[in-house]
Each structure stands twice: as C-alpha cells, then as structure tokens.
C-alpha atoms as one frame of an Amber mdcrd trajectory, in Angstrom:
protein
   0.000   0.000   0.000   1.525   3.422  -0.970   2.588   5.622   1.995   0.319
   8.420   0.771  -2.717   6.249   1.532  -1.888   5.800   5.226  -3.886   8.882
   6.416  -6.842   7.618   4.443  -6.548   4.210   6.095  -6.316   5.777   9.560
  -9.482   7.755   8.915 -11.120   4.690   7.490 -10.193   2.733  10.614 -12.091
   5.198  12.782 -15.108   5.016  10.515 -14.858   1.223  10.381 -14.715   0.834
  14.160 -17.713   3.116  14.617 -19.584   1.117  11.992 -18.722  -2.246  13.534
 -19.633  -1.169  17.061 -22.585   1.105  16.370 -24.072  -0.339  13.183 -25.446
   1.490  10.196 -29.062   2.654  10.200 -31.253   1.210   7.464 -34.014   3.131
   5.733 -37.086   0.938   5.983 -40.714   1.382   5.081 -43.576   1.059   7.522
 -47.140   0.002   6.870 -49.713   2.658   7.663 -53.364   1.736   7.763 -56.254
   1.340  10.167 -55.960  -1.214  12.930 -58.206  -3.965  14.190 -59.308  -5.392
  17.509 -57.019  -7.857  19.287 -59.769 -10.460  19.009 -59.831  -9.953  15.242
 -56.089 -10.558  15.021 -56.534 -13.693  17.084 -59.185 -14.878  14.628 -56.895
 -14.183  11.670 -54.057 -16.105  13.289 -56.339 -18.987  14.207 -57.630 -19.188
  10.643 -54.177 -19.464   9.104 -53.153 -22.196  11.550 -55.314 -24.590   9.526
 -52.395 -24.814   6.994 -49.793 -24.413   8.285 -30.160 -29.865   0.259 -27.004
 -30.008   1.078 -24.827 -28.461  -1.675 -22.154 -25.936  -0.858 -23.711 -22.457
  -0.664 -22.419 -19.779  -2.999 -23.666 -16.451  -1.684 -26.044 -14.352   0.389
 -29.263 -12.738  -0.859 -30.576  -9.596   0.842 -34.336  -8.809   0.765 -36.026
  -5.575   1.857 -38.517  -5.778   4.725 -41.602  -3.603   5.126 -44.580  -3.554
   7.452 -44.867  -3.952  11.204 -46.080  -6.349  13.887 -48.164  -3.544  15.454
 -51.753  -4.800  15.732 -53.088  -1.273  15.345 -51.472  -1.415  11.917 -52.747
  -4.958  11.268 -49.502  -6.786  12.115 -47.796  -7.937   8.951 -44.216  -8.101
   7.635 -43.656  -8.426   3.916 -40.921  -8.276   1.302 -40.566  -7.932  -2.482
 -39.610 -10.552  -5.060 -38.902 -10.246  -8.797 -40.301 -12.954 -11.070 -40.590
 -13.604 -14.797 -38.964 -12.263 -17.950 -39.082  -9.306 -18.114 -38.998  -9.293
 -14.290 -41.961  -7.941 -12.361 -41.967  -7.074  -8.669 -44.451  -8.518  -6.164
 -45.159  -7.826  -2.493 -45.361 -11.052  -0.485 -45.868 -11.809   3.203 -42.898
 -13.327   5.046 -44.208 -16.630   6.389 -42.082 -19.270   8.099 -45.199 -21.345
   8.760 -45.703 -22.456   5.144 -43.473 -23.700   2.337 -44.601 -22.384  -1.032
 -44.105 -18.994  -2.676 -47.309 -17.974  -4.469 -48.529 -14.758  -6.090 -51.840
 -13.624  -7.562 -52.151 -14.393 -11.269 -54.353 -13.189 -14.060 -57.165 -14.051
 -14.278 -57.978 -14.494 -10.584 -61.329 -14.901  -8.865 -61.630 -13.031  -5.593
 -58.113 -11.602  -5.605 -58.006  -8.058  -4.165 -57.039  -5.230  -6.504 -56.153
  -2.623  -3.867 -54.427  -2.672  -0.488 -54.690  -0.710   2.739 -50.929  -1.161
   3.051 -50.513   1.656   0.511 -48.811  -0.589  -2.016 -49.649  -1.197  -5.672
 -50.901  -4.741  -6.143 -49.772  -6.675  -9.228 -50.846  -9.823 -11.046 -48.459
 -12.294 -12.642 -49.355 -13.040 -16.247 -47.671 -16.264 -17.461 -48.331 -15.332
 -21.090 -46.302 -12.136 -20.653 -43.185 -13.948 -19.403 -40.989 -15.537 -22.054
 -39.543 -17.994 -19.537 -42.702 -19.160 -17.733 -43.473 -22.864 -17.946 -46.261
 -25.039 -16.580 -45.504 -27.943 -14.260 -47.097 -31.157 -15.464 -48.382 -33.926
 -13.232 -45.594 -36.174 -14.503 -42.925 -33.650 -13.443 -40.899 -34.914 -10.473
 -41.340 -31.524  -8.803 -45.097 -32.084  -8.755 -44.526 -35.486  -7.182 -42.408
 -33.826  -4.468 -45.272 -31.471  -3.713 -47.738 -34.348  -3.555 -45.594 -36.071
  -0.905 -45.911 -33.055   1.385 -49.596 -32.574   0.567 -49.053 -29.338  -1.370
 -49.838 -30.574  -4.895 -52.935 -31.812  -6.655 -53.296 -32.961 -10.250 -56.045
 -32.024 -12.685 -57.453 -33.815 -15.712 -55.459 -31.369 -17.859 -52.199 -32.931
 -16.604 -51.479 -29.656 -14.797 -49.900 -29.590 -11.332 -52.047 -27.468  -9.043
 -52.482 -26.697  -5.356 -55.117 -25.707  -2.815 -54.347 -24.131   0.549 -57.399
 -24.016   2.791 -57.715 -22.085   6.046 -59.698 -22.974   9.131 -62.415 -20.370
   8.504 -62.886 -21.431   4.877 -60.629 -18.779   3.349 -57.787 -19.906   1.154
 -56.206 -19.939  -2.262 -55.923 -22.338  -5.167 -54.056 -22.277  -8.453 -51.308
 -24.079 -10.327 -47.536 -24.316 -10.235 -45.217 -22.502 -12.631 -41.499 -22.570
 -13.262 -39.908 -19.204 -13.978 -36.935 -17.077 -13.013 -36.446 -15.253  -9.727
 -33.976 -12.339  -9.813 -31.575 -11.828  -6.933 -28.740  -9.560  -5.827 -26.309
 -12.183  -4.579 -23.104 -11.570  -2.622 -20.430 -14.055  -3.709 -16.956 -13.699
  -2.223 -16.192  -9.969  -2.284 -18.615  -8.845  -4.976 -22.324  -8.400  -5.575
 -23.779  -9.938  -8.717 -27.214  -9.838 -10.293 -28.238 -13.455 -10.579 -31.331
 -15.355 -11.582 -32.475 -18.860 -10.853 -35.377 -21.010 -12.003 -37.862 -21.624
  -9.193 -41.236 -23.283  -8.899 -43.938 -21.069  -7.386 -47.697 -20.952  -7.146
 -49.909 -18.991  -9.534 -53.067 -18.127  -7.569 -56.259 -18.088  -9.622 -58.752
 -18.044  -6.755 -58.845 -16.553  -3.268 -61.580 -16.672  -0.650 -62.329 -15.330
   2.808 -59.915 -12.918   4.449 -57.476 -13.142   1.544 -60.003 -11.215  -0.562
 -60.131  -8.247   1.817 -58.058  -5.190   0.887 -57.101  -3.942   4.376 -53.945
  -6.106   4.642 -53.729  -7.374   1.062 -50.408  -8.236  -0.573 -49.621 -10.001
  -3.841 -49.011 -13.364  -2.199 -47.142 -15.310   0.455 -43.443 -16.202   0.587
 -43.270 -19.522   2.411 -39.914 -19.988   4.161 -40.515 -23.571   5.262 -37.991
 -26.359   4.747 -39.955 -28.680   2.440 -38.585 -29.383  -1.046 -40.846 -26.869
  -2.872 -39.812 -23.923  -0.691 -37.631 -21.326  -2.402 -35.009 -21.812   0.329
 -34.679 -25.489  -0.552 -34.733 -24.821  -4.282 -32.013 -22.151  -4.238 -29.729
 -23.998  -1.820 -30.030 -27.235  -3.820 -28.849 -25.279  -6.887 -25.838 -23.996
  -4.938 -27.003 -20.379  -5.228 -27.555 -19.627  -1.535 -26.659 -21.183   1.808
 -29.092 -23.647   3.328 -30.027 -21.047   5.924 -31.910 -17.788   6.270 -32.247
 -15.090   8.917 -34.562 -12.237   9.792 -34.575  -9.309  12.189 -38.053  -7.768
  12.418 -38.063  -4.227  13.759 -40.749  -3.741  16.377 -40.529   0.018  16.894
 -40.790   1.551  13.444 -41.445  -1.556  11.386 -39.328  -2.953   8.580 -36.201
  -4.930   9.313 -33.744  -7.348   7.695 -34.248 -10.587   5.756 -31.365 -12.534
   4.214 -30.751 -15.943   2.720 -27.680 -16.736   4.804 -26.725 -16.673   8.494
 -26.573 -13.433  10.437 -23.469 -13.500  12.643 -23.878 -12.114  16.181 -21.801
 -13.088  19.245 -24.852 -13.291  21.547 -26.746 -15.848  19.483 -27.987 -18.924
  21.323 -29.199 -22.032  19.489 -31.681 -24.807  20.082 -32.078 -27.869  17.842
 -35.049 -28.261  15.512 -37.318 -31.193  16.241 -36.617 -33.630  13.379 -39.189
 -34.833  10.828 -41.700 -32.044  11.457 -43.536 -30.036   8.768 -42.944 -26.741
  10.597 -40.133 -25.099  12.578 -40.722 -27.024  15.788 -38.467 -26.502  18.789
 -38.464 -28.080  22.244 -39.811 -25.555  24.742 -39.115 -27.061  28.155 -40.254
 -24.470  30.694 -41.330 -20.850  31.214 -39.966 -18.537  33.899 -41.581 -15.307
  35.136 -39.344 -12.935  37.077 -36.800 -15.745  37.425 -39.268 -18.260  38.872
 -40.017 -21.404  36.842 -43.750 -21.915  36.432 -45.398 -25.175  37.585 -46.206
 -26.480  34.093 -45.972 -30.161  33.221 -43.354 -30.534  30.481 -45.767 -32.760
  28.543 -47.702 -29.579  27.666 -44.912 -28.721  25.221 -44.140 -32.168  23.819
 -44.049 -32.532  20.046 -46.525 -35.149  18.848 -49.364 -35.287  16.313 -48.276
 -31.949  14.793 -48.255 -30.377  18.255 -45.417 -28.792  20.191 -43.864 -25.352
  19.840 -43.765 -23.732  16.389 -41.901 -20.590  15.299 -44.095 -18.804  12.745
 -43.516 -15.300  11.360 -46.920 -15.454   9.648 -48.671 -15.319  13.030 -49.138
 -11.888  14.611 -49.635 -12.875  18.249 -48.284 -15.754  20.360 -50.244 -18.804
  21.503 -49.663 -20.972  24.557 -50.829 -24.520  25.093 -53.874 -24.538  27.374
 -52.012 -26.196  30.238 -49.410 -23.401  30.216 -51.599 -20.361  29.630 -53.305
 -20.029  33.032 -50.084 -20.467  35.092 -48.436 -17.845  32.871 -51.204 -15.258
  33.267 -51.533 -15.937  36.999 -47.795 -15.405  37.540 -47.946 -12.069  35.710
 -50.918 -10.983  37.806 -49.252 -11.889  41.110 -46.237  -9.759  40.184 -48.133
  -6.625  39.109 -51.340  -6.765  41.191 -50.400  -3.831  43.420 -49.486  -1.587
  40.490 -52.262  -2.147  37.936 -56.000  -2.665  37.724 -56.984  -5.890  35.938
 -59.537  -5.880  33.125 -61.049  -8.724  31.148 -62.349  -7.526  27.818 -63.442
  -9.467  24.737 -61.762 -12.616  25.948 -58.434 -10.911  26.709 -56.637 -10.419
  30.028 -55.773  -6.704  30.190 -54.485  -4.196  32.730 -54.915  -0.478  33.391
 -51.459   1.006  34.014 -50.428   4.586  34.709 -46.681   3.861  34.779 -44.316
   2.449  32.185 -44.895  -1.276  31.697 -41.136  -1.843  31.558 -40.994  -0.681
  35.189 -44.005  -2.689  36.375 -44.151  -5.972  34.482 -41.602  -8.763  34.954
 -39.246 -10.302  32.393 -40.298 -13.664  30.976 -37.944 -16.421  29.879 -38.838
 -19.186  27.440 -36.401 -22.022  28.107 -35.558 -24.440  25.280 -33.604 -27.642
  24.780 -29.845 -27.177  24.699 -29.885 -24.516  27.413 -31.071 -21.700  25.093
 -33.405 -19.135  26.661 -35.440 -16.440  24.923 -35.807 -13.503  27.300 -38.926
 -11.411  26.695 -39.349  -7.827  27.798 -42.871  -6.695  28.803 -43.244  -5.203
  25.309 -42.657  -8.697  23.902 -45.739 -10.182  25.549 -48.003  -7.136  26.054
 -49.960  -5.032  23.563 -51.329  -1.557  24.213 -54.986  -1.442  23.144 -56.150
   2.070  24.108 -56.451   4.291  27.170 -59.146   4.945  29.759 -59.113   8.102
  31.851 -55.429   8.728  31.246 -54.418   5.136  32.037 -53.091   2.879  29.284
 -54.815  -0.437  28.609 -52.251  -3.209  28.095 -53.342  -6.707  27.144 -51.489
 -10.020  27.242 -50.418 -10.741  23.670 -50.230 -14.441  24.413 -53.483 -16.255
  23.683 -54.747 -19.663  24.756 -54.659 -22.112  21.851 -57.821 -23.913  20.892
 -55.840 -26.886  19.607 -54.497 -29.065  22.400 -50.756 -29.157  22.894 -49.776
 -26.405  20.433 -47.643 -23.346  21.258 -46.983 -20.830  18.475 -44.454 -17.998
  18.699 -45.487 -15.204  16.337 -44.237 -11.733  15.474 -44.890 -10.198  18.902
 -42.179 -12.515  20.267 -39.914 -12.645  17.193 -39.619  -8.871  16.735 -36.487
  -7.017  17.872 -34.458 -10.208  17.620 -32.058 -11.729  15.156 -33.511 -15.142
  14.318 -31.304 -17.573  12.366 -32.748 -20.692  10.715 -29.657 -22.848  10.215
 -31.229 -25.611   8.154 -27.927 -27.243   7.251 -27.334 -27.960  10.942 -31.031
 -28.257  11.857 -31.089 -25.582  14.537 -32.580 -22.145  15.216 -30.750 -19.337
  16.981 -31.712 -15.891  18.273 -30.434 -12.824  20.075 -32.059  -9.550  21.123
 -31.036  -6.852  18.644 -31.812  -3.377  17.337 -33.201  -4.385  13.949 -32.840
  -0.864  12.542 -29.065  -1.427  12.655 -26.976  -3.312  10.116 -25.802  -6.889
  10.605 -22.973  -9.120   9.428 -23.910 -12.209   7.442 -21.780 -15.275   6.830
 -21.458 -16.166   3.150 -20.538 -19.764   3.934 -21.628 -22.397   6.443 -18.517
 -24.454   5.735 -14.886 -23.443   5.454 -13.521 -19.933   6.103 -16.148 -17.402
   7.183 -16.551 -14.205   5.207 -18.893 -11.356   6.047 -20.955  -8.776   4.256
 -22.848  -5.902   5.834 -26.460  -6.771   4.946 -28.640  -3.993   3.604 -25.691
  -1.866   2.504 -26.101  -2.043  -1.269 -26.232   1.054  -3.466 -28.107   1.540
  -6.724 -25.231  -0.004  -8.663 -25.509  -3.212  -6.597 -22.027  -2.851  -5.140
 -21.365  -3.480  -1.465 -20.195  -0.525   0.617 -18.116  -2.950   2.663 -16.869
  -5.916   0.678 -15.833  -9.003   2.668 -12.151  -9.107   1.681 -11.688  -5.333
   2.030 -13.373  -5.344   5.426 -11.061  -8.059   6.748  -7.946  -6.331   5.342
  -8.968  -2.983   6.829  -9.494  -4.534  10.258  -6.017  -6.061  10.175  -4.486
  -2.697   9.211  -6.433  -0.983  12.003  -5.103  -3.439  14.578  -1.508  -2.959
  13.412  -1.833   0.843  13.390  -3.303   0.788  16.876  -0.333  -1.204  18.144
   2.121   1.116  16.372   0.694   4.312  17.886  -0.544   3.081  21.286   1.647
   0.044  21.964  -1.436  -2.149  22.549  -2.898  -4.766  20.286  -6.686  -4.578
  20.292  -8.552  -7.832  20.854 -10.091  -9.191  17.689 -13.680  -7.960  17.506
C-alpha cells in the first residue's frame, strides 16, 4: 500500500470501528393503515393455523422488509420478489409457517385489486413472461409437492395446489417454473443473478385473503420442504441452506437474508426432526426468574403439536395447560401496580406507569440450554387508554388446539432469528433491527462477512468481505504502532 494512503486508512479505521460497534441505520418502510381489535387478530391467526439440500452455498441474498407487527397497523411483515422475464416485482408476506411462494395471477377470482398497506398490487401473467413454464403432473417436482400434501393434479395434466384455512378462506391455483432475480453476494462482490424456481400462480382466493385492508400479492413460504424457495435455491448452490430475519418492532421494517446473520450473543436450540414446521423443544417458562409449575408434557411434540416458530402469526399462543399459570404469575407480580380488566376474551391491565418498570421479564427455556428472554413489550400489547391510564393486554393467547404453542411476530420482533437448516437448529439474540448486521457467506470453510442492507443503486457493497477483513487487520496494526497495545479481535 503506498505511503500516501496511510492517512486515508487511519481515517477509514475510525469510521470502520464506529460502523462495527454502532451499526449502520437502514431506511425501511412502515405500513400505515387502520388497525383492528385484538380479538380480530386472534381470529386471523387462528384461521391461518389450519395450513400451516445439502450443496455448498455460494452467496447471500438480501431482501427488503416492510410492514410492522403492530396490531393497530394490522400486524404484517412483507418483502418484495422479482419474477418472470421481463422481471416484475411482487409484495409477499414473510411466512415461516408455510413452504410455497405464491402470487396472484391473471385471471384471478376473488383476488383483491387494492391494499390498505398503501402498495400497488400486481398480477403475474404467465403469457407475458418468455420464460414461464407449466408444471405437469408427470414432473418430479409435482410429485415432491404431492408427498408433502401441497400438490394436486387435474385432468389437464397440470400440477395445481389448494391451501385451505380454518375459517374457509384460502387460495388455489397451479404451479409454474420461472426465473427469480436476486442480488447475490459471492466472495467480495455483488452480482445480479437469476435462478429457475417453482412457485404458485393463484387463480382463486376466498375469505380474508379477498379483503383489501392487509392485502399483498401473495405469500413467501420460508418452510424447509422441497418446494420452498429456500430449498430450491440452496439445492442449486445459489444460496446457503439457511436464512435469517430481524423484524423491527418500533418503526417496522427490518432485515431478511438468505444466509446466516453472525452475532456473538446468538444462542441455538435444535429443531425437532421430521416435522412439517419449525418445531423446537420448549421445556419451561420462567416469570421474574421463577419457573412456572407447568408439566413438560404440555410442550411435547406429537401429532403436529409442540412449539412452532411462525412469522406469519401476529400474536403468540400458549398450550392450554401453560396459559393459566403464565397469566396468573404475571398478575401476582403486578397486582399492586395495575388494575386488571377482562375484555373481549383478553386479560388486560390499566397502568399509569411504564410497563417496563411494572411488568416482569419472561424467559422461554428451550432444549440445549437456550433461553429467549422477553421484555414486557414482547408479551403485552397496548390497546387504548381509559381516563389517562393505558390499557395493556397479554399478547399471548390460549390455543384452541391441544398441545400447540406458536411464537409469532410479537415474540420474534427485535431479535435476530437464524434458521440454520444445514445444521437443523434455530438461533436468536435480542437486537436493534434498525441497525446493520454481518452475514456469513458460507456455512462451511472460512467465514466471510458482508454488511447486509448496505447495497447502493449499482448493486455494489459498501463494505466488501475481503476489504473489510484487510482494513481490520491494518487498524489493529496501526493501533499497536501508535498506542503500543494490540486490540482484541472484535
């Protein structure tokens, strides 16, 4: 390196250290529309609960995140995908509780044409894409879908699907193969790549999917079955067999990457094997450091029961045997500071002070010694106010289905959540999701990093992996030269 560049490197070191320690703020969009009652959100969640690769990865894909968990804004996080040739952009809900990516197609019966999310809805037209292809019933990819119950075959030898919800709402259509366009980080550069993927073309929607208040163009299923985009891209060697999200609770938006976010405070618990969803072993719940008297069998995984992590669910749901001990423990802790209310089936409280000062921390304790610590804001929702006092309601609901616990966005927000499918585990750490993150571009071999979300209009990374590592080494050497101390490796 020429001597004349040393001052530049010194300045860069200062900027780099600030960036590594403090993060870089992302500009994210936030949904803005009228809210709904907590009971309505519970009904929406309950309805959707009716449905609920091992090549070496090549790069990381960064998706934008919009929306918010906030129930007064109809809790929903969504992203954008580009499909077809020429590519067209679609808004799709981020859903770890299902497997298939599907978008509204033309023609479509019952599909909404406007959205209260202030986004422009689009329809995919297979005849307008030069690379779109139908999936026949004899196609092995249709057979894979049939094995997981996602595919049906028609008399026209066309591979179709039907997803039905508990309240009768749902979607049906057929499968297509076409290109998805991605900005992929490989090594120390960002490339525009495309890959053929199979996705659903929705020709009919019913029930709540037809309503415009929270309408998007479709659903992006992040499950681990063979027809999920995650499985398809990792099997082609385009992305790692892992993905991560960090959903911002305060202002909405967040981070979504195909790859593993790297954070020193991450704790991991193993996935329960051979399950259709992201099941984990919840072993106990603690309130204010005291373990609740709940029989561990309440959380056992059997007959599609157990504990499921699902970003498509707004609230959180506890197995019936665990719900009452949980609510009672909260009440015992705060009884002298709040006035209890029971409204529309929800346990609520009138509070005149900050809930963070009154309500206790809650710990969800999982197999492998991993605990998820919840602040009051992670299990309470503010509904309204009465006479100057805020009404806060328990965001955890009692499940109607025996033995099922579901952790939705109210719990997942403000946390890095890593789905390490290659190693069959899920990790998390509390985090400011408006800040930038580092993402590993490889689950095997040497680890490289890229600062997710830091791409400019020319699709070039502000901090490229090899340059970042070199700059850190130079910073450490310069620090030793001028101060006689070698900094610990960050």
